Amino acid sequence: IVGEIKRFFRDTSWAVHVPRRLQEARVQLARATEELRSRLGRTPTVKELSELMSLSEDEVIEARLAANGYNSASLDAAINSSEDGETALQDFLGTEDTALELVEDFHALAPMIAELPERDRLILHLRFVEEMTQAQIGERLGVSQMHVSRLLSRTLKRLREGMLTTQ
């Protein structure tokens, strides 16, 4: 019965799912860290912990990382208060990725580009992927820069209209 109770708390008290071997390694790591800290009078190194625990250094590092999953904190939780007001953890994490908004557009645009004639797809590729000028594209295709400009404008207009009708 005691074993089942321990297993229940071990499996349900973690904020994030962590494999059982790492849960057990965390407990062993905590004991070994305290033992070495009292013996050495300082925080033990990974090498010292791995020797005491009979684990590899990578396994000790993995157990340390797994220990982070035992407790969780809200991103809204205040981490310090000052005259300027409270600072929350979320104030320091990440930034808004403006390119993420383009993903949906790329997925909508891909089938329309696939339906274009080969020459129009090539012109788009040369202009926007290889970043060639209209004059360079015209030279490569054997047409004038003005003709490339017209083809590019017509293709972009077609794609723009297609995008507007899908939204």
mmCIF file of N, CA and C in Angstrom, residues 108-109 112 153-167:
data_model
loop_
_atom_site.group_PDB
_atom_site.id
_atom_site.type_symbol
_atom_site.label_atom_id
_atom_site.label_comp_id
_atom_site.label_asym_id
_atom_site.label_seq_id
_atom_site.Cartn_x
_atom_site.Cartn_y
_atom_site.Cartn_z
ATOM 1 N N ALA A 108 -1.386 29.582 -48.286
ATOM 2 C CA ALA A 108 -2.448 29.922 -49.232
ATOM 3 C C ALA A 108 -1.875 30.228 -50.612
ATOM 4 N N LEU A 109 -0.682 30.773 -50.633
ATOM 5 C CA LEU A 109 -0.058 31.195 -51.886
ATOM 6 C C LEU A 109 0.548 30.026 -52.668
ATOM 7 N N MET A 112 -1.465 28.471 -55.536
ATOM 8 C CA MET A 112 -1.656 29.421 -56.641
ATOM 9 C C MET A 112 -0.389 29.536 -57.481
ATOM 10 N N SER A 153 4.422 42.091 -63.125
ATOM 11 C CA SER A 153 3.245 42.833 -62.645
ATOM 12 C C SER A 153 1.971 42.030 -62.843
ATOM 13 N N ARG A 154 1.844 41.409 -64.011
ATOM 14 C CA ARG A 154 0.652 40.608 -64.304
ATOM 15 C C ARG A 154 0.548 39.409 -63.354
ATOM 16 N N THR A 155 1.675 38.742 -63.108
ATOM 17 C CA THR A 155 1.684 37.571 -62.229
ATOM 18 C C THR A 155 1.361 37.969 -60.790
ATOM 19 N N LEU A 156 1.965 39.046 -60.324
ATOM 20 C CA LEU A 156 1.716 39.499 -58.953
ATOM 21 C C LEU A 156 0.268 39.938 -58.776
ATOM 22 N N LYS A 157 -0.299 40.573 -59.796
ATOM 23 C CA LYS A 157 -1.700 40.987 -59.737
ATOM 24 C C LYS A 157 -2.603 39.760 -59.623
ATOM 25 N N ARG A 158 -2.282 38.740 -60.409
ATOM 26 C CA ARG A 158 -3.070 37.498 -60.394
ATOM 27 C C ARG A 158 -2.998 36.833 -59.005
ATOM 28 N N LEU A 159 -1.801 36.784 -58.437
ATOM 29 C CA LEU A 159 -1.636 36.202 -57.111
ATOM 30 C C LEU A 159 -2.344 37.016 -56.027
ATOM 31 N N ARG A 160 -2.230 38.342 -56.127
ATOM 32 C CA ARG A 160 -2.894 39.223 -55.165
ATOM 33 C C ARG A 160 -4.397 39.027 -55.185
ATOM 34 N N GLU A 161 -4.975 38.969 -56.403
ATOM 35 C CA GLU A 161 -6.418 38.770 -56.517
ATOM 36 C C GLU A 161 -6.823 37.406 -55.959
ATOM 37 N N GLY A 162 -5.995 36.403 -56.205
ATOM 38 C CA GLY A 162 -6.257 35.068 -55.668
ATOM 39 C C GLY A 162 -6.237 35.050 -54.151
ATOM 40 N N MET A 163 -5.301 35.774 -53.567
ATOM 41 C CA MET A 163 -5.196 35.850 -52.107
ATOM 42 C C MET A 163 -6.398 36.572 -51.513
ATOM 43 N N LEU A 164 -6.844 37.610 -52.189
ATOM 44 C CA LEU A 164 -7.979 38.377 -51.673
ATOM 45 C C LEU A 164 -9.286 37.584 -51.731
ATOM 46 N N THR A 165 -9.419 36.707 -52.720
ATOM 47 C CA THR A 165 -10.641 35.906 -52.815
ATOM 48 C C THR A 165 -10.627 34.735 -51.838
ATOM 49 N N THR A 166 -9.447 34.270 -51.404
ATOM 50 C CA THR A 166 -9.395 33.148 -50.459
ATOM 51 C C THR A 166 -9.605 33.597 -49.029
ATOM 52 N N GLN A 167 -9.483 34.879 -48.762
ATOM 53 C CA GLN A 167 -9.631 35.358 -47.380
ATOM 54 C C GLN A 167 -11.023 35.706 -47.115
#
